[in-house]
Coordinates of C-alpha atoms and ligand atoms in Angstrom, one line a residue:
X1 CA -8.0 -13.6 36.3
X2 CA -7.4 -10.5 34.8
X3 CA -8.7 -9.8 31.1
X4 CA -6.2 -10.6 28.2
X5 CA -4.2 -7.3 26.6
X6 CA -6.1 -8.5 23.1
X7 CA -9.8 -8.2 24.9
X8 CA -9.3 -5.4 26.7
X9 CA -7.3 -3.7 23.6
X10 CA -8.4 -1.2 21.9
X11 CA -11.5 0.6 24.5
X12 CA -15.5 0.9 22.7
X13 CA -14.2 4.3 20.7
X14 CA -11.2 2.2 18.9
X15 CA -8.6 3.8 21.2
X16 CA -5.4 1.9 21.5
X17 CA -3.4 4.6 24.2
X18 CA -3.6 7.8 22.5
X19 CA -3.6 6.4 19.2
X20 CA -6.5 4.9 16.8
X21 CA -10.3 6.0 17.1
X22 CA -12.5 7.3 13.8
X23 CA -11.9 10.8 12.0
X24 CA -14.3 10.3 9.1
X25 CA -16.6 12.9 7.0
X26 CA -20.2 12.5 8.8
X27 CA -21.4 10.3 6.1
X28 CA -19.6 7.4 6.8
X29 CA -20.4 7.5 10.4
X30 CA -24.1 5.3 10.1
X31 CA -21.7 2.6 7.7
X32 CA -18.8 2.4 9.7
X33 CA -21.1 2.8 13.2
X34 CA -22.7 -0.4 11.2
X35 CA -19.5 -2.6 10.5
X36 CA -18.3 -2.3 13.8
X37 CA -22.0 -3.6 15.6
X38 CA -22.3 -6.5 12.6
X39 CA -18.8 -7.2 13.9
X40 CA -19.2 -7.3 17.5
X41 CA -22.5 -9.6 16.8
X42 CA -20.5 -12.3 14.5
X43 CA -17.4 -12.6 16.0
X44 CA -18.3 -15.0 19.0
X45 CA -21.1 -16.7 16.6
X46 CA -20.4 -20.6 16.4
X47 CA -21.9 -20.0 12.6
X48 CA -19.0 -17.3 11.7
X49 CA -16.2 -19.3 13.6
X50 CA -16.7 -22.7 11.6
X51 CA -17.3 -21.0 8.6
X52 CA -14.0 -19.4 8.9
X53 CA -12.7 -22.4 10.5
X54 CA -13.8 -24.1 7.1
X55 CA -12.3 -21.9 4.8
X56 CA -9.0 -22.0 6.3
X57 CA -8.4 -25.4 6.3
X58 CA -9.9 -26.2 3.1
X59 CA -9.3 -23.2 0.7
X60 CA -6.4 -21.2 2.3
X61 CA -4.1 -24.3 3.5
X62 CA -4.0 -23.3 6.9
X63 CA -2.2 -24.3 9.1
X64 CA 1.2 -22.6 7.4
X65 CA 3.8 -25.0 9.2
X66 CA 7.1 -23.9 11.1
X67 CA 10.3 -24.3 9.4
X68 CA 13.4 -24.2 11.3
X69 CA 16.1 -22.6 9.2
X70 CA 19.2 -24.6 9.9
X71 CA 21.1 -23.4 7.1
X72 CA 20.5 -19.9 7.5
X73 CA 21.2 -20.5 11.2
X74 CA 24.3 -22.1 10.4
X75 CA 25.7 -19.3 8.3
X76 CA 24.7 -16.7 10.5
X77 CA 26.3 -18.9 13.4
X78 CA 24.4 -17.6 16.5
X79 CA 20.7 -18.1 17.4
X80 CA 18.4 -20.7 15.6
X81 CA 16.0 -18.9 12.8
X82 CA 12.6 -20.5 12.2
X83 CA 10.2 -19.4 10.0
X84 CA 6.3 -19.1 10.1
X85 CA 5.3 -19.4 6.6
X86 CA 2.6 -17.4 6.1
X87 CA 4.1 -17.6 1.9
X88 CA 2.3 -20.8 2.0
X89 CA -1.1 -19.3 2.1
X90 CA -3.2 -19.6 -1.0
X91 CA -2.5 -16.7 -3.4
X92 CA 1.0 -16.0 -1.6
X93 CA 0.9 -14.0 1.3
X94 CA -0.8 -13.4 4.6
X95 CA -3.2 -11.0 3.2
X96 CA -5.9 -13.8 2.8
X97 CA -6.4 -14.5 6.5
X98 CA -8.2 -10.9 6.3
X99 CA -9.8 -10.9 3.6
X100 CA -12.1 -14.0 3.3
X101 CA -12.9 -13.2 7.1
X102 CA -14.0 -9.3 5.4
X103 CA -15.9 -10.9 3.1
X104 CA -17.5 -13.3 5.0
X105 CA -18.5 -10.4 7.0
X106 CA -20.1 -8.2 3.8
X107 CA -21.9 -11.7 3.4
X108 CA -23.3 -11.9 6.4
X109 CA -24.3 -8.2 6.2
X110 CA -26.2 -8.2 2.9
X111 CA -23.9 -6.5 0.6
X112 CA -23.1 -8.0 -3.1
X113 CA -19.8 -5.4 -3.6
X114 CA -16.7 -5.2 -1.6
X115 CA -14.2 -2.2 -2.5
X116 CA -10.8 -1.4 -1.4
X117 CA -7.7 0.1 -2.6
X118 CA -4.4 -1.7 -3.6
X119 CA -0.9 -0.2 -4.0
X120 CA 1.4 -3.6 -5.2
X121 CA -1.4 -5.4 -5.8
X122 CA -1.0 -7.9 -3.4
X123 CA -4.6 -7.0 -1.1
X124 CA -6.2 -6.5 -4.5
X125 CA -5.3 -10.1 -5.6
X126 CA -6.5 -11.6 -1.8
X127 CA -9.6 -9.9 -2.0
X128 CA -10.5 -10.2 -5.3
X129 CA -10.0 -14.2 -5.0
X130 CA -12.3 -13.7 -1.6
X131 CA -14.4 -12.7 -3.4
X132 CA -14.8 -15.0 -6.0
X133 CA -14.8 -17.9 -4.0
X134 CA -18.1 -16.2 -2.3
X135 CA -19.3 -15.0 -5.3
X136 CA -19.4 -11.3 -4.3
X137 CA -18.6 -8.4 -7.2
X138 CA -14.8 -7.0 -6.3
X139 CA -13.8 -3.9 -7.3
X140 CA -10.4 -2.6 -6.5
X141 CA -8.7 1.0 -6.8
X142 CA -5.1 1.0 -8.1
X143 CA -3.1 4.4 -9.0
X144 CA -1.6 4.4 -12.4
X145 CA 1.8 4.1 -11.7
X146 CA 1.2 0.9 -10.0
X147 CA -1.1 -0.8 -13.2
X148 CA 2.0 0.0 -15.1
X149 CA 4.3 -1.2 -12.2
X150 CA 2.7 -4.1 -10.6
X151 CA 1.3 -5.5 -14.5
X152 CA 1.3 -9.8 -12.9
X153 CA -0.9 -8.6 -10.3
X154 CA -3.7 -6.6 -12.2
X155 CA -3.7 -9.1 -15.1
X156 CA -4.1 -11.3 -12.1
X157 CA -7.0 -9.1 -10.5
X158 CA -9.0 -9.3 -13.7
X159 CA -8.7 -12.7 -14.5
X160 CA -10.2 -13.2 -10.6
X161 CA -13.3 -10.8 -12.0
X162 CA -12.5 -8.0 -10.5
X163 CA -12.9 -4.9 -11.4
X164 CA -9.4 -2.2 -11.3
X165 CA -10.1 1.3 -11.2
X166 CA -6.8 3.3 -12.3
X167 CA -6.4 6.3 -9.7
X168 CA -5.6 9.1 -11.9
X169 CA -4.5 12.6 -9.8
X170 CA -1.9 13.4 -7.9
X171 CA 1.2 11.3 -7.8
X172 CA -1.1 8.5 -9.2
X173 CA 0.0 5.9 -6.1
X174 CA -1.5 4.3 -3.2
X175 CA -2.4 8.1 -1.4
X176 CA -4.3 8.6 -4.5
X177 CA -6.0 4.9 -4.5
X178 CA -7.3 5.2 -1.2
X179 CA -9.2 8.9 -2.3
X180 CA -10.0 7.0 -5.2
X181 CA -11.8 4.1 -3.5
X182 CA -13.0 6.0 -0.7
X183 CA -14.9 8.3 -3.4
X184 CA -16.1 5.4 -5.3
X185 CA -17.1 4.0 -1.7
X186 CA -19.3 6.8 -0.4
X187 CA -21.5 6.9 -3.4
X188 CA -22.2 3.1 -3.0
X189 CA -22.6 2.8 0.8
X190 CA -25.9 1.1 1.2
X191 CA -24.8 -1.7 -0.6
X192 CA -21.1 -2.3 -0.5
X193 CA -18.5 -2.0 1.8
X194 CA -15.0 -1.0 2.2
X195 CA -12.1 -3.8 3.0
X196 CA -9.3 -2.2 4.2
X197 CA -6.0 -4.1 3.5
X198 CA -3.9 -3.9 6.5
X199 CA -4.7 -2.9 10.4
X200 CA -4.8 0.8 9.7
X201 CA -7.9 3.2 8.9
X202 CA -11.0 4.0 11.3
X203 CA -12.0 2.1 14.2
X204 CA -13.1 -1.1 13.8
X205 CA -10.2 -1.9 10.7
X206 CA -7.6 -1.7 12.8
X207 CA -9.2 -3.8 15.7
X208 CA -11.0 -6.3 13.3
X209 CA -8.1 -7.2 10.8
X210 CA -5.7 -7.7 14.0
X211 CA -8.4 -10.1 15.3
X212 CA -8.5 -11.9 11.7
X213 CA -4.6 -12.3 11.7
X214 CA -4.5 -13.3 15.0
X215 CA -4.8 -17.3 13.6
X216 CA -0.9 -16.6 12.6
X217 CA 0.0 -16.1 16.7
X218 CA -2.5 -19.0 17.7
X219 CA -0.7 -21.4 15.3
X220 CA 2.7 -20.3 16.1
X221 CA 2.7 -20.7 19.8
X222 CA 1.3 -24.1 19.4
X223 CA 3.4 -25.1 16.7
X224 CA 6.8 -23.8 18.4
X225 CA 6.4 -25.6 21.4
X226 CA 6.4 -28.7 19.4
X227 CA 10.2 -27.6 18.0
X228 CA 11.3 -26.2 21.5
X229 CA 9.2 -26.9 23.9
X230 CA 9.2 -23.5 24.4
X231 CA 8.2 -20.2 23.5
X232 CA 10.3 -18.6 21.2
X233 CA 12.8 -16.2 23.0
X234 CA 12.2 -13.2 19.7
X235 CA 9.8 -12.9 17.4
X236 CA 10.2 -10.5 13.9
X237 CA 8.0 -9.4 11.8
X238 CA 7.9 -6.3 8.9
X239 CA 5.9 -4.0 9.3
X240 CA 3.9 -1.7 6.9
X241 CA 0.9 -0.8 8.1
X242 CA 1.3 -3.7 10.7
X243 CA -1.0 -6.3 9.9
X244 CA 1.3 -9.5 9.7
X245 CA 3.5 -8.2 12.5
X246 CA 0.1 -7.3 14.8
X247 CA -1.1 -11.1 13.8
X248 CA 1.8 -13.3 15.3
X249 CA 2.2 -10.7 17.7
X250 CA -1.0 -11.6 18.9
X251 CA 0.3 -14.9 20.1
X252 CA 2.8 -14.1 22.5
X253 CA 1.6 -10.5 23.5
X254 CA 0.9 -11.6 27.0
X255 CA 4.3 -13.3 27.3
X256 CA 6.7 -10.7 28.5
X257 CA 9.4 -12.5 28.2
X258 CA 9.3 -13.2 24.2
X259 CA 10.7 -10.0 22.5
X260 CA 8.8 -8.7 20.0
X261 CA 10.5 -6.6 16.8
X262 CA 8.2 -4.9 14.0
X263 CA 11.2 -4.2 11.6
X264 CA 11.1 -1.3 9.4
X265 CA 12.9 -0.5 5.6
X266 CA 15.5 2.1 6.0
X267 CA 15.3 1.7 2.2
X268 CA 18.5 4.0 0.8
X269 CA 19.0 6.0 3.7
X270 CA 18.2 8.6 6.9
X271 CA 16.9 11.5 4.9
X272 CA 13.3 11.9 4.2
X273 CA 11.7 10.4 1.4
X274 CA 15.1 7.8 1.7
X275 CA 13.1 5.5 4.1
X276 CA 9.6 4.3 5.5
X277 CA 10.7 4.0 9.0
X278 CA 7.6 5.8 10.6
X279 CA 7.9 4.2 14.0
X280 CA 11.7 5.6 14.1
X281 CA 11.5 8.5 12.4
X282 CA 7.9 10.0 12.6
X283 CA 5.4 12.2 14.9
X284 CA 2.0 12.2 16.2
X285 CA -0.5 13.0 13.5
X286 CA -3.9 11.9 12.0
X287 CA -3.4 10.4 8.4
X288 CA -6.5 8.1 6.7
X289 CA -9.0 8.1 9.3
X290 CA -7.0 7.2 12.3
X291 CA -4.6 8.9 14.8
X292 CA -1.0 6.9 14.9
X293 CA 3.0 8.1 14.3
X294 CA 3.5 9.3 11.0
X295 CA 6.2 10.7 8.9
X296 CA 5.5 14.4 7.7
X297 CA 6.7 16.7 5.4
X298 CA 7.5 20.6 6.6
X299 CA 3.5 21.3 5.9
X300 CA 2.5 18.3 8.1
X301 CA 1.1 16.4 5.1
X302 CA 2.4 12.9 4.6
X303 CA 6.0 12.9 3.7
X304 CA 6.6 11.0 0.2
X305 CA 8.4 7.1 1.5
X306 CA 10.3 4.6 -0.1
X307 CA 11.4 1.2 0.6
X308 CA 12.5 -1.2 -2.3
X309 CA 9.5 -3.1 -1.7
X310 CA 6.2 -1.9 -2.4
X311 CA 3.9 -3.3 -0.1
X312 CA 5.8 -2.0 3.1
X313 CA 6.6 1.9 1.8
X314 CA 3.3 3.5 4.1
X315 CA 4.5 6.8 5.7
X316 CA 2.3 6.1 9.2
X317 CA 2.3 3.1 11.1
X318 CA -1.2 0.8 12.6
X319 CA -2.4 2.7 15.8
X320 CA -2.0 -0.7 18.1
X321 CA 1.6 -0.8 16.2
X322 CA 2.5 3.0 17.7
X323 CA 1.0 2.1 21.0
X324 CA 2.7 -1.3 21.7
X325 CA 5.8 0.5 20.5
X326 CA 5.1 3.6 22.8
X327 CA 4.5 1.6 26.1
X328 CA 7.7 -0.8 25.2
X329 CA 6.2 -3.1 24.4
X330 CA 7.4 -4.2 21.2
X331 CA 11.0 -3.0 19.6
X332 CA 11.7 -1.8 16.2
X333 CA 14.2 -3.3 14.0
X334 CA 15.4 -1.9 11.0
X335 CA 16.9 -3.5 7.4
X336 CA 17.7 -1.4 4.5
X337 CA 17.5 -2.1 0.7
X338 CA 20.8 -4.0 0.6
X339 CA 20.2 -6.0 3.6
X340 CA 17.1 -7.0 2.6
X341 CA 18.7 -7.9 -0.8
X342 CA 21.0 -10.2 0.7
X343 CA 18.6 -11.5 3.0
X344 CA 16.1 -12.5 -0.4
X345 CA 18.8 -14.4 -1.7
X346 CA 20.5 -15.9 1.1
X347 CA 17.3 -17.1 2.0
X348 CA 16.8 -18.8 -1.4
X349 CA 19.9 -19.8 -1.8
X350 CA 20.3 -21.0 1.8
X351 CA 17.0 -22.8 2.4
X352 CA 15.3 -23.3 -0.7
X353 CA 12.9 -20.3 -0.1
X354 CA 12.7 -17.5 -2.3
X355 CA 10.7 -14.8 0.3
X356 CA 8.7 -11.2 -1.1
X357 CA 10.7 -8.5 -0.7
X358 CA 8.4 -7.4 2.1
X359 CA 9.3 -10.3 4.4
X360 CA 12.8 -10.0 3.2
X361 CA 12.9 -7.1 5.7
X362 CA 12.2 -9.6 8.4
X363 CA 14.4 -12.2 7.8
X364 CA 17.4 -9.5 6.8
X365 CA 16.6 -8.0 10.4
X366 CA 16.8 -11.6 12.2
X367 CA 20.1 -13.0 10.8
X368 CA 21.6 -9.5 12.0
X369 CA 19.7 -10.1 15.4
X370 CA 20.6 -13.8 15.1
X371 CA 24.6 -12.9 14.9
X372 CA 24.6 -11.0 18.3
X373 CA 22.7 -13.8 20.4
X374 CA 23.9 -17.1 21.5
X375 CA 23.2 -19.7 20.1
X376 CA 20.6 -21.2 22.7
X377 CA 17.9 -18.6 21.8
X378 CA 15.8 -18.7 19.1
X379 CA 13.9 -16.0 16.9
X380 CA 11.0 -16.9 15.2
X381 CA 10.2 -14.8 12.1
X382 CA 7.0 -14.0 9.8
X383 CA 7.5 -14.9 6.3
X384 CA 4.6 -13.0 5.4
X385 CA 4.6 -14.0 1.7
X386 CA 6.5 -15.6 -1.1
X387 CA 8.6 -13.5 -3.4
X388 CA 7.3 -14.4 -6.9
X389 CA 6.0 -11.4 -7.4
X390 CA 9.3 -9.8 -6.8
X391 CA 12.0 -12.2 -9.0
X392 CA 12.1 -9.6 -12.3
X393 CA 12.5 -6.2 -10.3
X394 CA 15.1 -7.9 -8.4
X395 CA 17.4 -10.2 -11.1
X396 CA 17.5 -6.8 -13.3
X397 CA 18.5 -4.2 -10.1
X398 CA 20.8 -6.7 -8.3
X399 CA 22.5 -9.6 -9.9
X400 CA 22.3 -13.0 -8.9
X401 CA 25.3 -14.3 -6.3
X402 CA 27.2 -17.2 -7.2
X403 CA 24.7 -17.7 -10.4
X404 CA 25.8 -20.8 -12.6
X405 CA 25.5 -20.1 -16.4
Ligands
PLP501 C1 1.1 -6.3 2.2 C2 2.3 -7.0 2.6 C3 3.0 -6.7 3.8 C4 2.8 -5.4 4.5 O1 1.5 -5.3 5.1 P1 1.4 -5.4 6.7 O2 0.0 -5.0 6.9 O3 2.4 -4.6 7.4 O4 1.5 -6.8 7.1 C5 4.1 -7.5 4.2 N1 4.4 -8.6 3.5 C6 3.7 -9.0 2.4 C7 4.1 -10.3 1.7 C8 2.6 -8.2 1.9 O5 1.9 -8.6 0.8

């Protein structure tokens, strides 16, 4: 039997196709060189597996069940909409599957002091609650603008013990987080380490937070069959820098005959700076360590993005993401602002679930994929986290339907 596309993906020099590998100041060659060997020796260790194995099920909640979503089916009045609910991990959102795995793995290599940037707040809060629960110091980097935007979450952060570092330069966002905690980072290399927050960055990040998400695929092929007794004919998932979309992805990868759509915000519109479709609307370029599709302003920087919801607004795309995408693998969907609006409340209103603005994206795709297919296919979607985080920002921009006074 031929190998699986996840072993034999990405080759030794974290190549996915053209896109992917390592473009990082000498430095950080020895540390990174480091991660990636620590890696390769825990992953496949009985100790690491049950201790993960553990976690999940006993901390985390795992397994996140199916839901089918008649209701939302019903209204949309073509194929059936289920929902892998990922919102149901603890602290709200897939993030977590990475992040006690990263940790676990700084454990297990000696260091006391994890580091990473955060732009909502929402792999800042995961990691930080890691890291508590293993007793390892957290400190996270956070531009300005986002302390004063994203206030639950850092309040949130601290209260976990974390340390927040507010990025101060630039446009004082997640670009200038990332410098921030990459700065703090190289000074402290022998004895912390870097968690990066989605499947983006140098070789192994990309690789190893795909291989922690993966659980979401595992458990949703299993879990489907016991619905359909099937696979599921589509799967959709957001995507910002890919991780929850590369983790039930995982599942059915091998499966040709299960679409799979990584949808991306078309926020207010096609101009730059209106959108964060990268995948749709970006070129070939090396941004943060790792080559991928990325959208570009007219010096070849990263362009400025936007998308209504923050944790999805990333102007390049996860390197397996551009590959998959390049060989045809997967399909990209798109949902603007007001779709994903009126998906966030349809689904709460609908179903009883009240989704983050993120996974919003997702579901607003689905019901518009959901309306063109018959109704004997089925479309299972990521709900990659819950939508507390979003109800202010969105019952002061865009009024409550049908609300009862
Ligand atoms: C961070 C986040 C995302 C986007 O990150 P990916 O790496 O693309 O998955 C999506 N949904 C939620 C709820 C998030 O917190």
């Amino acid at each position: 039997m031929g190998k699986s596309y996840l072993e034999s993906h990405p080759d030794e020099n974290g190549y996915f196709g053209r896109f992917g590998g390592s473009f990082i100041p000498p430095m950080l060659e020895k540390p990174f060189a480091d991660i990636t060997k620590a890696y390769e020796e825990i992953k496949n260790s009985p100790a690491f597996i049950e201790e993960l194995k553990y976690v999940r099920k006993h901390f985390q909640g795992r397994p996140t069940p199916i839901t089918y979503a008649k209701n939302l089916t019903t209204h949309c009045g073509g194929a059936k909409i289920y929902l892998k609910r990922e919102d149901l991990n603890h602290s709200g959102a897939h993030k977590l599957n990475h992040c006690m795995a990263e940790v676990i793995l700084a454990k297990h290599m000696g260091f006391k002091k994890v580091i990473a940037e955060t732009g909502a707040g929402q792999h800042g809060v995961a990691l930080a609650t890691a890291a508590a629960y293993f007793g390892l110091e957290c400190e996270i980097h956070m531009g300005e603008v986002d302390i004063a935007k994203e206030h639950p979450n850092v309040v949130r952060m601290k209260i976990l013990g974390a340390k927040v570092v507010p990025a101060t330069h630039g446009l004082r966002t997640l670009k200038e987080a990332v410098d921030s905690a990459f700065e703090s980072y190289v000074s402290q290399a022998d004895t912390a380490i870097y968690c990066i927050g989605s499947v983006v960055g140098p070789h192994p990040f990309p690789m190893m937070v795909r291989d922690f998400q993966s659980i979401i695929g595992i458990e949703s092929r299993e879990q489907f069959f016991e619905h359909e007794d099937n696979l599921p004919n589509n799967v959709v998932a957001c995507v910002g820098g890919g991780s929850n979309a590369m983790g039930i992805f995982a599942g059915f990868i091998d499966d040709k005959e299960v679409e799979l759509y990584g949808v991306e915000p078309m926020g207010k519109g096609e101009k730059l700076g209106e959108h964060s479709a990268s995948l749709t609307y970006g070129s070939e370029g090396v941004m943060h360590g790792f080559n991928s599709v990325m959208l570009k302003d007219e010096k070849g920087e990263p362009a400025p993005v936007y998308s209504i919801a923050s944790g999805i607004d990333y102007p390049s795309v996860g390197p397996e993401q551009a590959h998959l995408n390049d060989i045809g693998r997967t399909k990209v969907g798109l949902c603007n602002d007001t779709q994903a609006i009126d998906a966030f409340y349809k689904l709460s209103q609908l179903e009883g679930i009240i989704p983050a603005l993120e996974s919003a994206h997702a579901v607003g795709f689905a019901m518009q994929l959901a309306k063109q297919l018959p109704k004997d296919q089925t479309i299972l979607v990521n709900l990659s986290g819950r939508g507390d985080k979003d109800i202010d920002f969105v019952v002061e921009n865009h009024p409550i339907p049908n609300a009862k006074f």
